[in-house]
Each structure stands twice: as structure tokens, then as C-alpha cells.
mmCIF file of C-alpha atoms and ligand atoms in Angstrom:
data_model
loop_
_atom_site.group_PDB
_atom_site.id
_atom_site.type_symbol
_atom_site.label_atom_id
_atom_site.label_comp_id
_atom_site.label_asym_id
_atom_site.label_seq_id
_atom_site.Cartn_x
_atom_site.Cartn_y
_atom_site.Cartn_z
ATOM 1 C CA MET A 162 -42.496 -10.693 36.406
ATOM 2 C CA THR A 163 -39.939 -13.416 37.164
ATOM 3 C CA SER A 164 -36.807 -11.396 37.950
ATOM 4 C CA HIS A 165 -37.193 -12.009 41.699
ATOM 5 C CA LEU A 166 -37.617 -15.789 41.345
ATOM 6 C CA LYS A 167 -34.778 -18.106 42.289
ATOM 7 C CA LYS A 168 -33.534 -19.872 39.190
ATOM 8 C CA VAL A 169 -31.794 -23.097 38.235
ATOM 9 C CA GLU A 170 -30.357 -24.096 34.866
ATOM 10 C CA LEU A 171 -29.637 -27.696 33.883
ATOM 11 C CA HIS A 172 -28.826 -27.242 30.199
ATOM 12 C CA CYS A 173 -26.353 -24.673 28.930
ATOM 13 C CA HIS A 174 -23.366 -25.370 26.685
ATOM 14 C CA LEU A 175 -20.418 -23.394 28.038
ATOM 15 C CA GLU A 176 -19.041 -22.188 24.692
ATOM 16 C CA GLY A 177 -22.651 -21.607 23.635
ATOM 17 C CA ALA A 178 -22.908 -19.034 26.426
ATOM 18 C CA ALA A 179 -19.935 -17.000 25.190
ATOM 19 C CA PRO A 180 -20.932 -13.333 25.017
ATOM 20 C CA PRO A 181 -20.306 -11.981 21.475
ATOM 21 C CA ALA A 182 -18.243 -9.066 22.867
ATOM 22 C CA LEU A 183 -15.946 -11.478 24.719
ATOM 23 C CA THR A 184 -15.613 -13.704 21.630
ATOM 24 C CA ASP A 185 -14.753 -10.632 19.566
ATOM 25 C CA ALA A 186 -12.057 -9.614 22.064
ATOM 26 C CA GLN A 187 -10.684 -13.175 22.097
ATOM 27 C CA ALA A 188 -10.575 -13.335 18.290
ATOM 28 C CA ARG A 189 -8.672 -10.031 18.161
ATOM 29 C CA LYS A 190 -6.278 -11.251 20.858
ATOM 30 C CA TYR A 191 -5.378 -14.325 18.776
ATOM 31 C CA GLY A 192 -5.631 -12.642 15.354
ATOM 32 C CA VAL A 193 -8.447 -14.972 14.256
ATOM 33 C CA ASP A 194 -10.807 -13.790 11.516
ATOM 34 C CA ILE A 195 -14.237 -14.538 12.903
ATOM 35 C CA SER A 196 -16.189 -12.181 10.613
ATOM 36 C CA GLY A 197 -18.002 -15.155 9.032
ATOM 37 C CA GLU A 198 -19.400 -16.222 12.397
ATOM 38 C CA LEU A 199 -19.779 -12.958 14.313
ATOM 39 C CA ARG A 200 -21.267 -9.860 12.697
ATOM 40 C CA ASP A 201 -22.647 -6.671 14.299
ATOM 41 C CA GLY A 202 -22.464 -8.245 17.748
ATOM 42 C CA ALA A 203 -24.453 -11.349 16.765
ATOM 43 C CA TYR A 204 -23.467 -14.905 15.863
ATOM 44 C CA VAL A 205 -24.182 -15.823 12.258
ATOM 45 C CA TRP A 206 -25.791 -19.130 11.310
ATOM 46 C CA HIS A 207 -28.872 -20.136 9.313
ATOM 47 C CA ASP A 208 -29.760 -23.728 10.231
ATOM 48 C CA PHE A 209 -28.810 -26.436 12.740
ATOM 49 C CA ALA A 210 -25.751 -27.636 10.789
ATOM 50 C CA SER A 211 -24.382 -24.105 10.328
ATOM 51 C CA PHE A 212 -25.148 -23.338 13.977
ATOM 52 C CA LEU A 213 -22.918 -26.295 14.995
ATOM 53 C CA GLU A 214 -20.167 -25.072 12.638
ATOM 54 C CA CYS A 215 -20.438 -21.553 14.053
ATOM 55 C CA TYR A 216 -20.322 -22.977 17.603
ATOM 56 C CA ASP A 217 -17.153 -24.945 16.858
ATOM 57 C CA LYS A 218 -15.471 -21.922 15.243
ATOM 58 C CA VAL A 219 -16.379 -19.641 18.177
ATOM 59 C CA SER A 220 -14.955 -22.262 20.566
ATOM 60 C CA GLU A 221 -11.598 -21.972 18.793
ATOM 61 C CA VAL A 222 -10.955 -18.473 20.174
ATOM 62 C CA TYR A 223 -10.979 -19.782 23.757
ATOM 63 C CA ARG A 224 -7.517 -21.276 23.968
ATOM 64 C CA THR A 225 -6.008 -21.186 27.427
ATOM 65 C CA GLU A 226 -6.924 -22.184 30.944
ATOM 66 C CA GLU A 227 -7.429 -18.510 31.779
ATOM 67 C CA ASP A 228 -9.681 -17.998 28.725
ATOM 68 C CA TYR A 229 -11.897 -20.788 30.042
ATOM 69 C CA ALA A 230 -11.796 -19.484 33.607
ATOM 70 C CA LEU A 231 -12.918 -16.071 32.348
ATOM 71 C CA LEU A 232 -15.671 -17.478 30.132
ATOM 72 C CA THR A 233 -17.046 -19.614 32.970
ATOM 73 C CA GLU A 234 -16.822 -16.846 35.556
ATOM 74 C CA THR A 235 -18.501 -14.373 33.181
ATOM 75 C CA TYR A 236 -21.475 -16.659 32.532
ATOM 76 C CA LEU A 237 -21.939 -17.713 36.147
ATOM 77 C CA ASP A 238 -21.753 -14.063 37.287
ATOM 78 C CA GLU A 239 -24.535 -13.253 34.822
ATOM 79 C CA LEU A 240 -26.624 -16.143 36.177
ATOM 80 C CA ALA A 241 -25.998 -15.152 39.784
ATOM 81 C CA GLY A 242 -27.091 -11.609 38.891
ATOM 82 C CA ILE A 243 -30.561 -12.906 38.002
ATOM 83 C CA ASN A 244 -30.932 -14.970 41.196
ATOM 84 C CA THR A 245 -29.683 -18.277 39.824
ATOM 85 C CA ILE A 246 -28.543 -20.594 42.599
ATOM 86 C CA TYR A 247 -27.424 -23.597 40.559
ATOM 87 C CA SER A 248 -26.086 -24.183 37.057
ATOM 88 C CA GLU A 249 -25.014 -27.271 35.135
ATOM 89 C CA LEU A 250 -22.611 -26.453 32.340
ATOM 90 C CA ILE A 251 -22.247 -28.794 29.372
ATOM 91 C CA VAL A 252 -18.560 -29.001 28.544
ATOM 92 C CA SER A 253 -16.651 -30.826 25.840
ATOM 93 C CA PRO A 254 -13.086 -31.943 26.623
ATOM 94 C CA ASP A 255 -12.822 -32.627 22.880
ATOM 95 C CA HIS A 256 -12.856 -28.866 22.328
ATOM 96 C CA GLY A 257 -9.931 -28.575 24.742
ATOM 97 C CA LYS A 258 -8.067 -31.247 22.791
ATOM 98 C CA ARG A 259 -8.880 -29.736 19.378
ATOM 99 C CA ILE A 260 -7.349 -26.379 20.268
ATOM 100 C CA GLY A 261 -4.246 -28.045 21.707
ATOM 101 C CA LEU A 262 -5.011 -27.004 25.285
ATOM 102 C CA GLY A 263 -5.750 -30.553 26.402
ATOM 103 C CA ALA A 264 -8.708 -31.869 28.352
ATOM 104 C CA ASP A 265 -7.180 -31.442 31.830
ATOM 105 C CA ALA A 266 -6.264 -27.769 31.373
ATOM 106 C CA TYR A 267 -9.656 -27.118 29.747
ATOM 107 C CA ILE A 268 -11.498 -28.576 32.762
ATOM 108 C CA SER A 269 -9.122 -26.977 35.220
ATOM 109 C CA GLY A 270 -9.761 -23.494 33.761
ATOM 110 C CA ILE A 271 -13.514 -24.070 33.937
ATOM 111 C CA CYS A 272 -13.253 -25.218 37.565
ATOM 112 C CA GLU A 273 -11.280 -22.067 38.396
ATOM 113 C CA GLY A 274 -14.091 -19.987 36.858
ATOM 114 C CA ILE A 275 -16.627 -21.860 38.999
ATOM 115 C CA ARG A 276 -14.533 -21.233 42.112
ATOM 116 C CA ARG A 277 -14.257 -17.502 41.401
ATOM 117 C CA ALA A 278 -17.969 -17.093 40.738
ATOM 118 C CA ARG A 279 -18.997 -19.142 43.780
ATOM 119 C CA GLU A 280 -16.742 -17.064 46.008
ATOM 120 C CA LYS A 281 -18.550 -13.883 44.933
ATOM 121 C CA SER A 282 -22.182 -14.967 44.849
ATOM 122 C CA GLY A 283 -22.491 -18.471 46.305
ATOM 123 C CA ILE A 284 -23.712 -19.889 42.970
ATOM 124 C CA GLU A 285 -23.240 -23.669 42.782
ATOM 125 C CA ALA A 286 -22.225 -25.275 39.503
ATOM 126 C CA ARG A 287 -21.465 -28.734 38.150
ATOM 127 C CA LEU A 288 -20.112 -30.000 34.844
ATOM 128 C CA ILE A 289 -21.743 -32.356 32.398
ATOM 129 C CA VAL A 290 -19.110 -33.766 30.085
ATOM 130 C CA THR A 291 -20.506 -34.242 26.628
ATOM 131 C CA GLY A 292 -19.579 -36.295 23.639
ATOM 132 C CA GLU A 293 -20.399 -34.739 20.278
ATOM 133 C CA ARG A 294 -22.084 -37.030 17.778
ATOM 134 C CA HIS A 295 -20.476 -35.253 14.835
ATOM 135 C CA PHE A 296 -16.993 -36.037 16.199
ATOM 136 C CA GLY A 297 -17.840 -39.770 15.882
ATOM 137 C CA PRO A 298 -18.577 -42.678 18.308
ATOM 138 C CA GLU A 299 -14.905 -43.214 19.217
ATOM 139 C CA SER A 300 -14.585 -39.641 20.403
ATOM 140 C CA VAL A 301 -17.803 -40.007 22.441
ATOM 141 C CA ILE A 302 -16.332 -43.078 24.163
ATOM 142 C CA GLY A 303 -13.162 -41.042 24.777
ATOM 143 C CA ALA A 304 -15.212 -38.278 26.412
ATOM 144 C CA ALA A 305 -16.963 -40.833 28.657
ATOM 145 C CA GLU A 306 -13.645 -42.412 29.619
ATOM 146 C CA TYR A 307 -12.241 -38.994 30.413
ATOM 147 C CA ALA A 308 -15.237 -38.077 32.604
ATOM 148 C CA ALA A 309 -15.132 -41.457 34.345
ATOM 149 C CA LYS A 310 -11.415 -41.315 35.133
ATOM 150 C CA ALA A 311 -11.128 -37.600 35.927
ATOM 151 C CA GLY A 312 -11.998 -38.095 39.589
ATOM 152 C CA ASN A 313 -13.169 -34.472 39.590
ATOM 153 C CA PRO A 314 -16.023 -33.892 42.065
ATOM 154 C CA LEU A 315 -17.445 -31.116 39.867
ATOM 155 C CA ILE A 316 -17.935 -33.510 36.929
ATOM 156 C CA THR A 317 -21.209 -35.183 37.787
ATOM 157 C CA GLY A 318 -22.884 -36.013 34.492
ATOM 158 C CA PHE A 319 -22.463 -37.251 30.940
ATOM 159 C CA ASN A 320 -24.334 -36.090 27.856
ATOM 160 C CA LEU A 321 -24.521 -36.697 24.115
ATOM 161 C CA ALA A 322 -24.904 -33.559 22.003
ATOM 162 C CA GLY A 323 -24.068 -32.442 18.496
ATOM 163 C CA GLU A 324 -25.603 -33.525 15.196
ATOM 164 C CA GLU A 325 -28.620 -35.629 16.213
ATOM 165 C CA ARG A 326 -29.044 -36.878 12.635
ATOM 166 C CA MET A 327 -25.675 -38.703 12.847
ATOM 167 C CA GLY A 328 -26.086 -42.301 14.007
ATOM 168 C CA ARG A 329 -28.589 -43.678 16.505
ATOM 169 C CA VAL A 330 -28.362 -43.644 20.305
ATOM 170 C CA ALA A 331 -27.659 -47.396 20.216
ATOM 171 C CA ASP A 332 -24.293 -46.613 18.564
ATOM 172 C CA TYR A 333 -23.256 -44.831 21.767
ATOM 173 C CA ILE A 334 -24.312 -47.394 24.407
ATOM 174 C CA ARG A 335 -20.720 -48.207 25.358
ATOM 175 C CA ALA A 336 -20.020 -44.552 26.244
ATOM 176 C CA PHE A 337 -23.096 -44.419 28.463
ATOM 177 C CA ASP A 338 -22.173 -47.717 30.149
ATOM 178 C CA ILE A 339 -18.772 -46.235 31.027
ATOM 179 C CA ALA A 340 -20.363 -43.077 32.412
ATOM 180 C CA ARG A 341 -23.050 -44.976 34.345
ATOM 181 C CA ASP A 342 -20.467 -47.330 35.894
ATOM 182 C CA ALA A 343 -18.550 -44.253 37.085
ATOM 183 C CA GLY A 344 -21.649 -43.020 38.905
ATOM 184 C CA LEU A 345 -22.312 -40.096 36.560
ATOM 185 C CA GLY A 346 -25.830 -38.832 35.884
ATOM 186 C CA LEU A 347 -26.969 -39.409 32.308
ATOM 187 C CA THR A 348 -28.729 -37.112 29.880
ATOM 188 C CA ILE A 349 -29.014 -37.192 26.079
ATOM 189 C CA HIS A 350 -29.905 -34.592 23.470
ATOM 190 C CA ALA A 351 -32.890 -36.155 21.705
ATOM 191 C CA GLY A 352 -36.166 -35.080 20.150
ATOM 192 C CA GLU A 353 -34.787 -31.720 19.082
ATOM 193 C CA VAL A 354 -33.785 -31.953 15.414
ATOM 194 C CA CYS A 355 -35.062 -35.531 15.094
ATOM 195 C CA GLY A 356 -38.572 -36.681 15.917
ATOM 196 C CA ALA A 357 -40.121 -38.797 18.657
ATOM 197 C CA PHE A 358 -38.188 -41.905 17.532
ATOM 198 C CA SER A 359 -35.000 -40.288 18.821
ATOM 199 C CA VAL A 360 -36.456 -39.895 22.340
ATOM 200 C CA ALA A 361 -37.724 -43.503 22.226
ATOM 201 C CA ASP A 362 -34.205 -44.559 21.120
ATOM 202 C CA ALA A 363 -32.697 -42.806 24.136
ATOM 203 C CA LEU A 364 -35.100 -44.536 26.524
ATOM 204 C CA ASP A 365 -34.680 -47.948 24.878
ATOM 205 C CA ALA A 366 -30.884 -47.848 24.634
ATOM 206 C CA VAL A 367 -29.834 -45.927 27.734
ATOM 207 C CA ARG A 368 -32.828 -44.910 29.892
ATOM 208 C CA PRO A 369 -31.185 -41.637 31.082
ATOM 209 C CA GLN A 370 -32.580 -39.771 34.081
ATOM 210 C CA ARG A 371 -32.989 -36.693 31.870
ATOM 211 C CA ILE A 372 -33.322 -35.800 28.217
ATOM 212 C CA GLY A 373 -31.989 -32.621 26.614
ATOM 213 C CA HIS A 374 -34.967 -31.034 24.806
ATOM 214 C CA GLY A 375 -37.128 -34.151 24.225
ATOM 215 C CA VAL A 376 -39.862 -31.801 23.057
ATOM 216 C CA ARG A 377 -40.618 -33.684 19.843
ATOM 217 C CA ALA A 378 -41.856 -36.547 22.009
ATOM 218 C CA ILE A 379 -45.151 -34.662 21.610
ATOM 219 C CA GLU A 380 -45.434 -36.295 18.154
ATOM 220 C CA ASP A 381 -46.163 -39.643 19.883
ATOM 221 C CA LEU A 382 -48.635 -39.523 22.768
ATOM 222 C CA ASP A 383 -47.757 -43.073 23.931
ATOM 223 C CA LEU A 384 -44.175 -41.872 24.280
ATOM 224 C CA VAL A 385 -45.318 -38.822 26.253
ATOM 225 C CA LYS A 386 -47.105 -41.193 28.655
ATOM 226 C CA ARG A 387 -43.959 -43.326 28.866
ATOM 227 C CA LEU A 388 -41.871 -40.272 29.813
ATOM 228 C CA ALA A 389 -44.429 -39.298 32.458
ATOM 229 C CA ASP A 390 -44.573 -42.859 33.867
ATOM 230 C CA LEU A 391 -40.771 -43.131 34.007
ATOM 231 C CA GLY A 392 -40.406 -39.672 35.573
ATOM 232 C CA THR A 393 -37.792 -38.731 32.963
ATOM 233 C CA VAL A 394 -36.981 -35.035 33.297
ATOM 234 C CA LEU A 395 -36.911 -32.909 30.148
ATOM 235 C CA GLU A 396 -34.454 -30.009 29.905
ATOM 236 C CA VAL A 397 -36.650 -27.783 27.766
ATOM 237 C CA CYS A 398 -35.109 -24.772 25.993
ATOM 238 C CA PRO A 399 -38.019 -22.969 24.307
ATOM 239 C CA GLY A 400 -36.053 -19.990 22.920
ATOM 240 C CA SER A 401 -33.551 -22.362 21.311
ATOM 241 C CA ASN A 402 -36.358 -24.456 19.799
ATOM 242 C CA ILE A 403 -37.956 -21.416 18.182
ATOM 243 C CA ALA A 404 -34.614 -20.017 16.944
ATOM 244 C CA LEU A 405 -33.775 -23.391 15.361
ATOM 245 C CA LYS A 406 -37.325 -23.634 13.934
ATOM 246 C CA VAL A 407 -38.091 -26.894 15.751
ATOM 247 C CA PHE A 408 -41.528 -25.244 16.183
ATOM 248 C CA PRO A 409 -42.728 -22.200 14.229
ATOM 249 C CA ASP A 410 -43.756 -20.161 17.295
ATOM 250 C CA PHE A 411 -44.346 -20.307 21.037
ATOM 251 C CA VAL A 412 -48.061 -21.024 20.540
ATOM 252 C CA SER A 413 -47.170 -24.356 18.915
ATOM 253 C CA HIS A 414 -44.408 -25.153 21.409
ATOM 254 C CA PRO A 415 -45.422 -28.193 23.524
ATOM 255 C CA LEU A 416 -43.976 -27.144 26.921
ATOM 256 C CA ARG A 417 -47.402 -26.660 28.478
ATOM 257 C CA ARG A 418 -48.901 -29.806 26.910
ATOM 258 C CA LEU A 419 -45.974 -31.904 28.124
ATOM 259 C CA LYS A 420 -46.312 -30.513 31.645
ATOM 260 C CA GLU A 421 -50.058 -31.084 31.671
ATOM 261 C CA SER A 422 -49.488 -34.669 30.514
ATOM 262 C CA GLY A 423 -47.475 -35.281 33.674
ATOM 263 C CA VAL A 424 -43.987 -35.039 32.154
ATOM 264 C CA ARG A 425 -41.427 -33.474 34.505
ATOM 265 C CA VAL A 426 -40.190 -30.364 32.704
ATOM 266 C CA THR A 427 -37.530 -27.759 33.475
ATOM 267 C CA ILE A 428 -36.411 -24.585 31.663
ATOM 268 C CA SER A 429 -32.958 -23.744 30.291
ATOM 269 C CA SER A 430 -31.315 -21.501 27.704
ATOM 270 C CA ASP A 431 -29.090 -23.972 25.729
ATOM 271 C CA ASP A 432 -26.750 -21.539 23.865
ATOM 272 C CA PRO A 433 -28.159 -18.177 24.932
ATOM 273 C CA PRO A 434 -26.459 -15.536 22.725
ATOM 274 C CA PHE A 435 -26.592 -17.811 19.666
ATOM 275 C CA PHE A 436 -30.366 -17.940 20.071
ATOM 276 C CA HIS A 437 -30.860 -14.331 21.212
ATOM 277 C CA THR A 438 -31.984 -15.513 24.596
ATOM 278 C CA SER A 439 -30.900 -15.786 28.230
ATOM 279 C CA LEU A 440 -32.067 -17.706 31.268
ATOM 280 C CA ALA A 441 -33.827 -14.518 32.419
ATOM 281 C CA ARG A 442 -35.736 -14.420 29.116
ATOM 282 C CA GLU A 443 -36.624 -18.132 29.315
ATOM 283 C CA TYR A 444 -38.206 -17.561 32.732
ATOM 284 C CA GLU A 445 -40.066 -14.523 31.354
ATOM 285 C CA LEU A 446 -41.281 -16.648 28.417
ATOM 286 C CA ALA A 447 -42.534 -19.277 30.843
ATOM 287 C CA ALA A 448 -44.691 -16.594 32.436
ATOM 288 C CA GLY A 449 -45.612 -14.622 29.304
ATOM 289 C CA ALA A 450 -45.707 -16.863 26.225
ATOM 290 C CA PHE A 451 -46.684 -20.010 28.178
ATOM 291 C CA GLY A 452 -48.840 -18.380 30.866
ATOM 292 C CA PHE A 453 -47.381 -20.232 33.860
ATOM 293 C CA SER A 454 -47.948 -18.690 37.294
ATOM 294 C CA ASN A 455 -44.958 -17.972 39.511
ATOM 295 C CA THR A 456 -46.007 -20.952 41.654
ATOM 296 C CA GLU A 457 -45.892 -23.217 38.584
ATOM 297 C CA ILE A 458 -42.514 -21.769 37.565
ATOM 298 C CA ASP A 459 -41.151 -22.360 41.083
ATOM 299 C CA ALA A 460 -42.372 -25.957 40.789
ATOM 300 C CA MET A 461 -40.317 -26.385 37.597
ATOM 301 C CA THR A 462 -37.282 -24.929 39.367
ATOM 302 C CA ARG A 463 -37.871 -27.415 42.205
ATOM 303 C CA THR A 464 -38.046 -30.237 39.623
ATOM 304 C CA ALA A 465 -34.684 -29.038 38.274
ATOM 305 C CA ILE A 466 -33.115 -29.260 41.740
ATOM 306 C CA GLU A 467 -34.646 -32.697 42.266
ATOM 307 C CA ALA A 468 -33.111 -33.814 38.955
ATOM 308 C CA ALA A 469 -29.762 -32.045 39.395
ATOM 309 C CA PHE A 470 -26.657 -34.210 39.253
ATOM 310 C CA VAL A 471 -25.487 -33.353 42.773
ATOM 311 C CA ASP A 472 -24.920 -35.172 46.050
ATOM 312 C CA GLU A 473 -27.864 -35.287 48.439
ATOM 313 C CA ASP A 474 -26.433 -32.703 50.887
ATOM 314 C CA THR A 475 -26.071 -30.157 48.082
ATOM 315 C CA ARG A 476 -29.586 -30.958 46.821
ATOM 316 C CA LYS A 477 -30.990 -30.380 50.298
ATOM 317 C CA ALA A 478 -29.118 -27.076 50.611
ATOM 318 C CA LEU A 479 -30.405 -25.926 47.191
ATOM 319 C CA LEU A 480 -33.983 -26.886 48.037
ATOM 320 C CA ALA A 481 -33.660 -24.887 51.260
ATOM 321 C CA ARG A 482 -32.580 -21.814 49.260
ATOM 322 C CA LEU A 483 -35.611 -21.985 46.967
HETATM 323 N N1 LIG B 1980 -28.946 -27.262 20.794
HETATM 324 C C1 LIG B 1980 -27.957 -28.137 20.608
HETATM 325 N N2 LIG B 1980 -28.235 -29.373 20.171
HETATM 326 C C2 LIG B 1980 -27.250 -30.266 19.978
HETATM 327 N N3 LIG B 1980 -25.975 -30.007 20.201
HETATM 328 C C3 LIG B 1980 -25.638 -28.789 20.631
HETATM 329 N N4 LIG B 1980 -24.434 -28.259 20.949
HETATM 330 C C4 LIG B 1980 -24.639 -26.987 21.317
HETATM 331 N N5 LIG B 1980 -25.964 -26.688 21.281
HETATM 332 C C5 LIG B 1980 -26.605 -27.805 20.857
HETATM 333 ZN ZN1 LIG B 1981 -28.093 -28.409 24.152
#
């Protein structure tokens, strides 16, 4: 049983956390036909590409600052309700721009949601601005420039998400240089849809502190040793990996092998309702499907706090709450 454990999440896409019932209400409010993407209370997709399309379409029904405040508050309230003390939300100012809301209002709504949730439960949250590979390298540079110039203390990291099969990490070095120079923490989606080469690419081109997923590093044991030696933290999302068929089942999922090889691993939910999961379920899977003891799970949560993109005072306070 893990319900009593304190929890931390480093990898959750904000729009990917949108509860289907809320999305349905939003679609009705704006008169958007979302029946192709949302049916019988579940999001509809059949592979990684159609998942990304579904994600982008769902995002389109969140249109105002208040919509984003509500979405953020709703998700953080859910996390706080399962004893989560810290959450990093992956956000995409490009989505704000695409719906005509604009990046500033998009971020401002999200920050209001964080403020409301923190006031109720004390949950801490930070934002990881992401560029989306499938929006092209120029847009990724734009996202990095936005994050760097925002001067928003809640924006503490930069990520690269989206279609991993589009381009190589080296094509995005400029964006990461901008983010690094601004003092942002760096993480990259790699080794999810693409194999070990993609994780090696991320280390060679950028050397981020963390990697989103990274689980297909298991295909190259020298690379696994490199990750362990560097202390790179993996944001592992087992439920997402199984839903997207990165691995056929939990028995073949490499979370335990990576941990036992000395790689620093953490657990997150990625896009919970899209993958029929939740952070609560991911912690239960860690105990059930992967057989970790509560002490081992607490150690992963501690690793997540150690790797969180926060100032040292906040890190100390979070460690004290564990
Ligand atoms: N699992 C995932 N991989 C890459 N990009 C994403 N955007 C939302 N979820 C994602
Ligand atoms: Zn992700």
C-alpha cells in the first residue's frame, strides 16, 4: 500500500492531465466537437502520433487564463489529495499562442492555479517550459527564449517533448544553450519512442541533468553505465510506456534493472488520463508490478526532490517534509 507515502512528480504535461469530464465541459462551453478525441469518458488515440494529435486537439478547449487556472488547480488538488508535496508541470507556451491566448496569459493562468492549490494544501509546484519537436526547431528556440526572458520564479526548467522521431537533439542545441544561460534546469524527452541512440544524443549534445523517460537506454548497457556514472536522473513513467507499447508489459519494463544498475530513477505519470493512469497508480505499480519496498519507493521520491528544479531552501524544506 502506497497511499500514505509522500509523493513527488517531476514529469506531467499539464494538458495531458486534463480530466476527461473537464475537457468535455470545456468543449461544450466553446461549442467544439471533440467526439473524435473523447468518447465514453476516455481519450481516443491508437499510437504515438495519434496520441500527440489527440493531445493537441484536447488542448484547444482550454482557451482563457481562467481555463488554465482551473485546469492547474484541479490537477494539483488531486495530487495534494494523495499526499503529493511537489509537482513539476510541463507547459507549452506554444499552446497558449496557438489558441490566441498568448504565452503570458497562458502562464499567468497556470500560476494562478498553482497559487490557489498551494493556499489550500501547501503543495509546491514549478513549471518546465517545453518546446515541441513537431512544431519545428524555430518554435523550440522561441519557447526557450520565452522561458529565459519571462523572469518568472515559477519557471525553473526547460524541456524538449513531442515527436521524438522528428530531427535529432543536436538540431535543438541553440534552444538548450539559451535555457542553460538563463539558469534553467534541463531535461529532454529521449529513449521513449526512439531507441538508446536518442538518449546518447541527449547526453552528447546537451548533457541535461534529467531525461524524460530514457528507459530505452536499457538497449545499450554501456549507455546505462554512462547514465549511472553521470548521475543523470530518469523521469520514468511506466504506465505511459505500457500504454504507448514502448514495452509489451510491466515484466519487461526496465525500471528495476535501471535502478539496480545504479541509474537514478524517479516515478511520474506523464499524461495520466490519456494513459489510464495517475500518480497514485504509478506508486502502486512501483510496489506491486515492480516489487519495490516502501523504503525503496521513498528513496526514489528523495531522488526526485534532489533532482527537482528548485532553489536550495525549497529543496531543504521538501526533504524535511518527506
Ligand atoms: N509522452 C510524451 N512524449 C513526448 N511528448 C509528449 N507530450 C505529451 N506527452 C508526451
Ligand atoms: Zn512526457
